[in-house]
Structures are given as structure tokens and as C-alpha cells.
Amino acid sequence: MTPTPETTAPATRRTRLTPQREAELYEAVLDLLREDGYDLLTMDAVAARCKCSKATLYRQWQGKPRLVAAAMRHGRPFSLDDVDTGSLHGDLHELARRLGEAKKDVRLIRAVAPAVPRNADLAEALRETLVQPEIDLIGTLLARAVARGEVAADAPAAAFVPHLLSGAVFARPLIEQLDADTDYLQRFLDAVVLPVLTRR
């Protein structure tokens, strides 16, 4: 069976793009993903948005899955490394503020998530750029809270904090048709997450 043109293309000589041109192309891919979702994204649409030939895209990335994965790795979200307010409450509220303001990243996850089970490269790119940084930060925040005596070292809820936050971010649009903004996420933390973490 002949592969579809959206996933594969014949191996040809690789054309070097300038870093600036590559960055522009990646940003266009991410914008199209947010607008249309992964399944509706086509190489034709990318070529039209970027004013380049489809052949150039295939020479560089061989197809849509690799192009999207590369764009996601290039477009890493804001840094979370500097969150350190001196208290668990302050740290989680600062994390909520940044998540609440990161609407473009949330839209990107929604756009790509349905296709993730079908594509290992895409799944790895999503985890590497948008999921793992948040998990790592939450682990750091909780370790500091344990060291300060705010949270018990064996607190059973600690392992579920990433799941709770992710659930809040993605459930509100489905249930209330509203974004999970900063105010909502901070209220969720105060009502649900912090009480179960600090309960003795």
C-alpha cells in the first residue's frame, strides 16, 4: 500500500534552513495546531502559511509527525525553574499564576492530545516540553515543603498533585466552558490540594 503524503515522503537531499527561518516555521506550525488541531493540520497548510514548498518540508522532516514533534521541542514553554517563594502555599500559587496565563500552551496540549496514542514521537515531544517540566517542578516544590516541615514525607496525596492540577486545567473548559485562569486554579489549590497535602 502506498503511504499517505502526510506521513512519509521519498528520501531526498536535506536542505539547510537558517535558524531564523526554522524558528518562524516552527511558530507557524504551533499556531496552526492551536487553530485546527493535529488531525486537520496538513503539510499544504504549513507550506502556505510559511510561503515555502511542501518539498522543502518533506526534505527536512519527512512528514507531519516529525515536523510537529520538532516544533514542540523548539517552542518550549516559559521556565518554571525560578519558582521559590519560601512556602508551599506561595510556590503553588505562583505555579497556578503561570499556568493560568499559559493559555497558548494549554490550547497546544488540547490540539495534540488526541493524536498522542497513535504516535510515539509526538507523545515524547509533548511530555518533554509541556508535561515533564511541570512534574519536575511540583516534585521540587514538595521536597522543599517536606524539608520545611509543611508536608509529611509520606503524605499520600503528594504523588497525585500533578494529576490534580492537570485535571483542573482541562476539566473546567469541558464542564463550565471557561478557561482555568489564575483565580480558578488558586481557589482550587486552596480548597482541594493544599488541605490534603498539609493534613496530619
GROMACS .gro file of C-alpha atoms in nm:
model
  200
    1MET     CA    1   0.000   0.000   0.000
    2THR     CA    2   0.129   0.349  -0.083
    3PRO     CA    3   0.184   0.564   0.228
    4THR     CA    4  -0.016   0.886   0.254
    5PRO     CA    5   0.179   1.203   0.178
    6GLU     CA    6   0.108   1.344   0.523
    7THR     CA    7   0.323   1.081   0.696
    8THR     CA    8   0.604   0.987   0.462
    9ALA     CA    9   0.789   1.107   0.157
   10PRO     CA   10   1.079   0.980  -0.051
   11ALA     CA   11   1.424   1.031   0.095
   12THR     CA   12   1.592   1.322  -0.081
   13ARG     CA   13   1.875   1.562  -0.017
   14ARG     CA   14   1.825   1.764   0.303
   15THR     CA   15   1.806   2.140   0.254
   16ARG     CA   16   1.954   2.354   0.529
   17LEU     CA   17   1.725   2.624   0.669
   18THR     CA   18   1.859   2.923   0.856
   19PRO     CA   19   1.787   2.921   1.232
   20GLN     CA   20   1.561   3.225   1.193
   21ARG     CA   21   1.364   3.066   0.910
   22GLU     CA   22   1.333   2.741   1.103
   23ALA     CA   23   1.205   2.927   1.411
   24GLU     CA   24   0.945   3.110   1.200
   25LEU     CA   25   0.830   2.782   1.052
   26TYR     CA   26   0.800   2.614   1.391
   27GLU     CA   27   0.594   2.904   1.526
   28ALA     CA   28   0.363   2.879   1.225
   29VAL     CA   29   0.319   2.505   1.287
   30LEU     CA   30   0.228   2.565   1.652
   31ASP     CA   31  -0.019   2.839   1.556
   32LEU     CA   32  -0.187   2.607   1.305
   33LEU     CA   33  -0.205   2.332   1.566
   34ARG     CA   34  -0.379   2.563   1.812
   35GLU     CA   35  -0.620   2.680   1.543
   36ASP     CA   36  -0.711   2.350   1.377
   37GLY     CA   37  -0.580   2.060   1.587
   38TYR     CA   38  -0.336   1.790   1.486
   39ASP     CA   39  -0.565   1.582   1.267
   40LEU     CA   40  -0.667   1.879   1.049
   41LEU     CA   41  -0.313   2.012   1.016
   42THR     CA   42  -0.172   1.944   0.669
   43MET     CA   43   0.165   1.995   0.510
   44ASP     CA   44  -0.013   2.202   0.245
   45ALA     CA   45  -0.140   2.438   0.515
   46VAL     CA   46   0.207   2.469   0.668
   47ALA     CA   47   0.362   2.539   0.328
   48ALA     CA   48   0.101   2.805   0.254
   49ARG     CA   49   0.138   2.973   0.594
   50CYS     CA   50   0.518   2.973   0.569
   51LYS     CA   51   0.533   3.056   0.198
   52CYS     CA   52   0.760   2.760   0.127
   53SER     CA   53   0.734   2.448  -0.086
   54LYS     CA   54   0.593   2.125   0.051
   55ALA     CA   55   0.900   1.950  -0.089
   56THR     CA   56   1.120   2.157   0.145
   57LEU     CA   57   0.915   2.043   0.443
   58TYR     CA   58   0.942   1.679   0.346
   59ARG     CA   59   1.315   1.702   0.284
   60GLN     CA   60   1.364   1.848   0.630
   61TRP     CA   61   1.116   1.645   0.839
   62GLN     CA   62   0.983   1.359   0.621
   63GLY     CA   63   0.623   1.420   0.729
   64LYS     CA   64   0.378   1.576   0.971
   65PRO     CA   65   0.457   1.374   1.288
   66ARG     CA   66   0.828   1.467   1.287
   67LEU     CA   67   0.757   1.828   1.194
   68VAL     CA   68   0.509   1.873   1.478
   69ALA     CA   69   0.738   1.699   1.729
   70ALA     CA   70   1.028   1.924   1.623
   71ALA     CA   71   0.811   2.236   1.651
   72MET     CA   72   0.701   2.141   2.001
   73ARG     CA   73   1.057   2.079   2.115
   74HIS     CA   74   1.163   2.415   1.972
   75GLY     CA   75   0.872   2.604   2.126
   76ARG     CA   76   0.935   2.512   2.487
   77PRO     CA   77   0.706   2.693   2.733
   78PHE     CA   78   0.805   2.952   2.991
   79SER     CA   79   1.061   2.849   3.251
   80LEU     CA   80   0.937   2.715   3.583
   81ASP     CA   81   1.282   2.680   3.738
   82ASP     CA   82   1.271   3.003   3.939
   83VAL     CA   83   0.954   2.932   4.140
   84ASP     CA   84   1.069   2.962   4.503
   85THR     CA   85   0.866   3.188   4.732
   86GLY     CA   86   0.968   3.027   5.061
   87SER     CA   87   0.640   2.848   5.131
   88LEU     CA   88   0.435   2.572   4.972
   89HIS     CA   89   0.131   2.798   4.952
   90GLY     CA   90   0.329   3.069   4.776
   91ASP     CA   91   0.503   2.826   4.540
   92LEU     CA   92   0.182   2.655   4.431
   93HIS     CA   93   0.005   2.988   4.387
   94GLU     CA   94   0.290   3.111   4.168
   95LEU     CA   95   0.272   2.791   3.964
   96ALA     CA   96  -0.103   2.844   3.927
   97ARG     CA   97  -0.045   3.201   3.812
   98ARG     CA   98   0.189   3.087   3.537
   99LEU     CA   99  -0.035   2.801   3.430
  100GLY     CA  100  -0.336   3.031   3.429
  101GLU     CA  101  -0.157   3.272   3.198
  102ALA     CA  102  -0.023   2.999   2.968
  103LYS     CA  103  -0.337   2.970   2.755
  104LYS     CA  104  -0.138   2.908   2.436
  105ASP     CA  105   0.032   2.605   2.590
  106VAL     CA  106  -0.299   2.465   2.716
  107ARG     CA  107  -0.452   2.503   2.370
  108LEU     CA  108  -0.150   2.326   2.224
  109ILE     CA  109  -0.192   2.026   2.456
  110ARG     CA  110  -0.560   2.004   2.367
  111ALA     CA  111  -0.475   2.018   1.997
  112VAL     CA  112  -0.216   1.742   2.011
  113ALA     CA  113  -0.352   1.511   2.283
  114PRO     CA  114  -0.600   1.313   2.066
  115ALA     CA  115  -0.318   1.207   1.831
  116VAL     CA  116  -0.068   1.113   2.101
  117PRO     CA  117  -0.172   0.745   2.139
  118ARG     CA  118  -0.106   0.693   1.768
  119ASN     CA  119   0.241   0.849   1.755
  120ALA     CA  120   0.530   0.777   1.991
  121ASP     CA  121   0.740   1.074   1.870
  122LEU     CA  122   0.452   1.310   1.937
  123ALA     CA  123   0.389   1.160   2.280
  124GLU     CA  124   0.754   1.203   2.375
  125ALA     CA  125   0.763   1.562   2.247
  126LEU     CA  126   0.450   1.653   2.443
  127ARG     CA  127   0.584   1.500   2.762
  128GLU     CA  128   0.929   1.653   2.718
  129THR     CA  129   0.811   2.008   2.650
  130LEU     CA  130   0.490   2.056   2.846
  131VAL     CA  131   0.431   1.772   3.092
  132GLN     CA  132   0.764   1.673   3.245
  133PRO     CA  133   0.876   2.028   3.338
  134GLU     CA  134   0.560   2.070   3.546
  135ILE     CA  135   0.602   1.727   3.710
  136ASP     CA  136   0.965   1.804   3.794
  137LEU     CA  137   0.878   2.142   3.942
  138ILE     CA  138   0.600   2.001   4.158
  139GLY     CA  139   0.840   1.737   4.287
  140THR     CA  140   1.090   2.009   4.379
  141LEU     CA  141   0.824   2.224   4.549
  142LEU     CA  142   0.703   1.930   4.755
  143ALA     CA  143   1.056   1.826   4.854
  144ARG     CA  144   1.121   2.177   4.983
  145ALA     CA  145   0.790   2.174   5.169
  146VAL     CA  146   0.886   1.844   5.335
  147ALA     CA  147   1.223   1.990   5.437
  148ARG     CA  148   1.045   2.292   5.591
  149GLY     CA  149   0.805   2.066   5.779
  150GLU     CA  150   0.497   2.186   5.588
  151VAL     CA  151   0.419   1.844   5.441
  152ALA     CA  152   0.479   1.498   5.584
  153ALA     CA  153   0.742   1.297   5.398
  154ASP     CA  154   0.490   1.016   5.348
  155ALA     CA  155   0.191   1.235   5.256
  156PRO     CA  156  -0.019   1.005   5.035
  157ALA     CA  157  -0.160   1.292   4.828
  158ALA     CA  158   0.183   1.415   4.714
  159ALA     CA  159   0.208   1.169   4.425
  160PHE     CA  160  -0.124   1.291   4.285
  161VAL     CA  161  -0.062   1.668   4.276
  162PRO     CA  162   0.031   1.673   3.903
  163HIS     CA  163  -0.286   1.476   3.824
  164LEU     CA  164  -0.500   1.712   4.033
  165LEU     CA  165  -0.362   2.024   3.868
  166SER     CA  166  -0.386   1.882   3.518
  167GLY     CA  167  -0.741   1.774   3.588
  168ALA     CA  168  -0.834   2.125   3.698
  169VAL     CA  169  -0.676   2.281   3.389
  170PHE     CA  170  -0.853   2.056   3.139
  171ALA     CA  171  -1.181   1.979   3.316
  172ARG     CA  172  -1.305   2.335   3.363
  173PRO     CA  173  -1.340   2.408   2.989
  174LEU     CA  174  -1.536   2.083   2.948
  175ILE     CA  175  -1.763   2.131   3.250
  176GLU     CA  176  -1.806   2.510   3.261
  177GLN     CA  177  -1.691   2.621   2.914
  178LEU     CA  178  -1.445   2.853   3.089
  179ASP     CA  179  -1.065   2.867   3.092
  180ALA     CA  180  -0.884   2.754   3.405
  181ASP     CA  181  -0.745   3.100   3.480
  182THR     CA  182  -0.519   3.202   3.768
  183ASP     CA  183  -0.802   3.283   4.008
  184TYR     CA  184  -0.974   2.950   3.946
  185LEU     CA  185  -0.653   2.748   3.986
  186GLN     CA  186  -0.556   2.927   4.307
  187ARG     CA  187  -0.902   2.868   4.454
  188PHE     CA  188  -0.874   2.502   4.353
  189LEU     CA  189  -0.538   2.476   4.528
  190ASP     CA  190  -0.673   2.633   4.848
  191ALA     CA  191  -0.988   2.419   4.853
  192VAL     CA  192  -0.852   2.083   4.739
  193VAL     CA  193  -0.475   2.044   4.702
  194LEU     CA  194  -0.328   2.228   4.999
  195PRO     CA  195  -0.569   2.078   5.258
  196VAL     CA  196  -0.493   1.719   5.155
  197LEU     CA  197  -0.119   1.785   5.142
  198THR     CA  198  -0.094   1.950   5.483
  199ARG     CA  199  -0.341   1.727   5.667
  200ARG     CA  200  -0.177   1.548   5.959
   0.00000   0.00000   0.00000
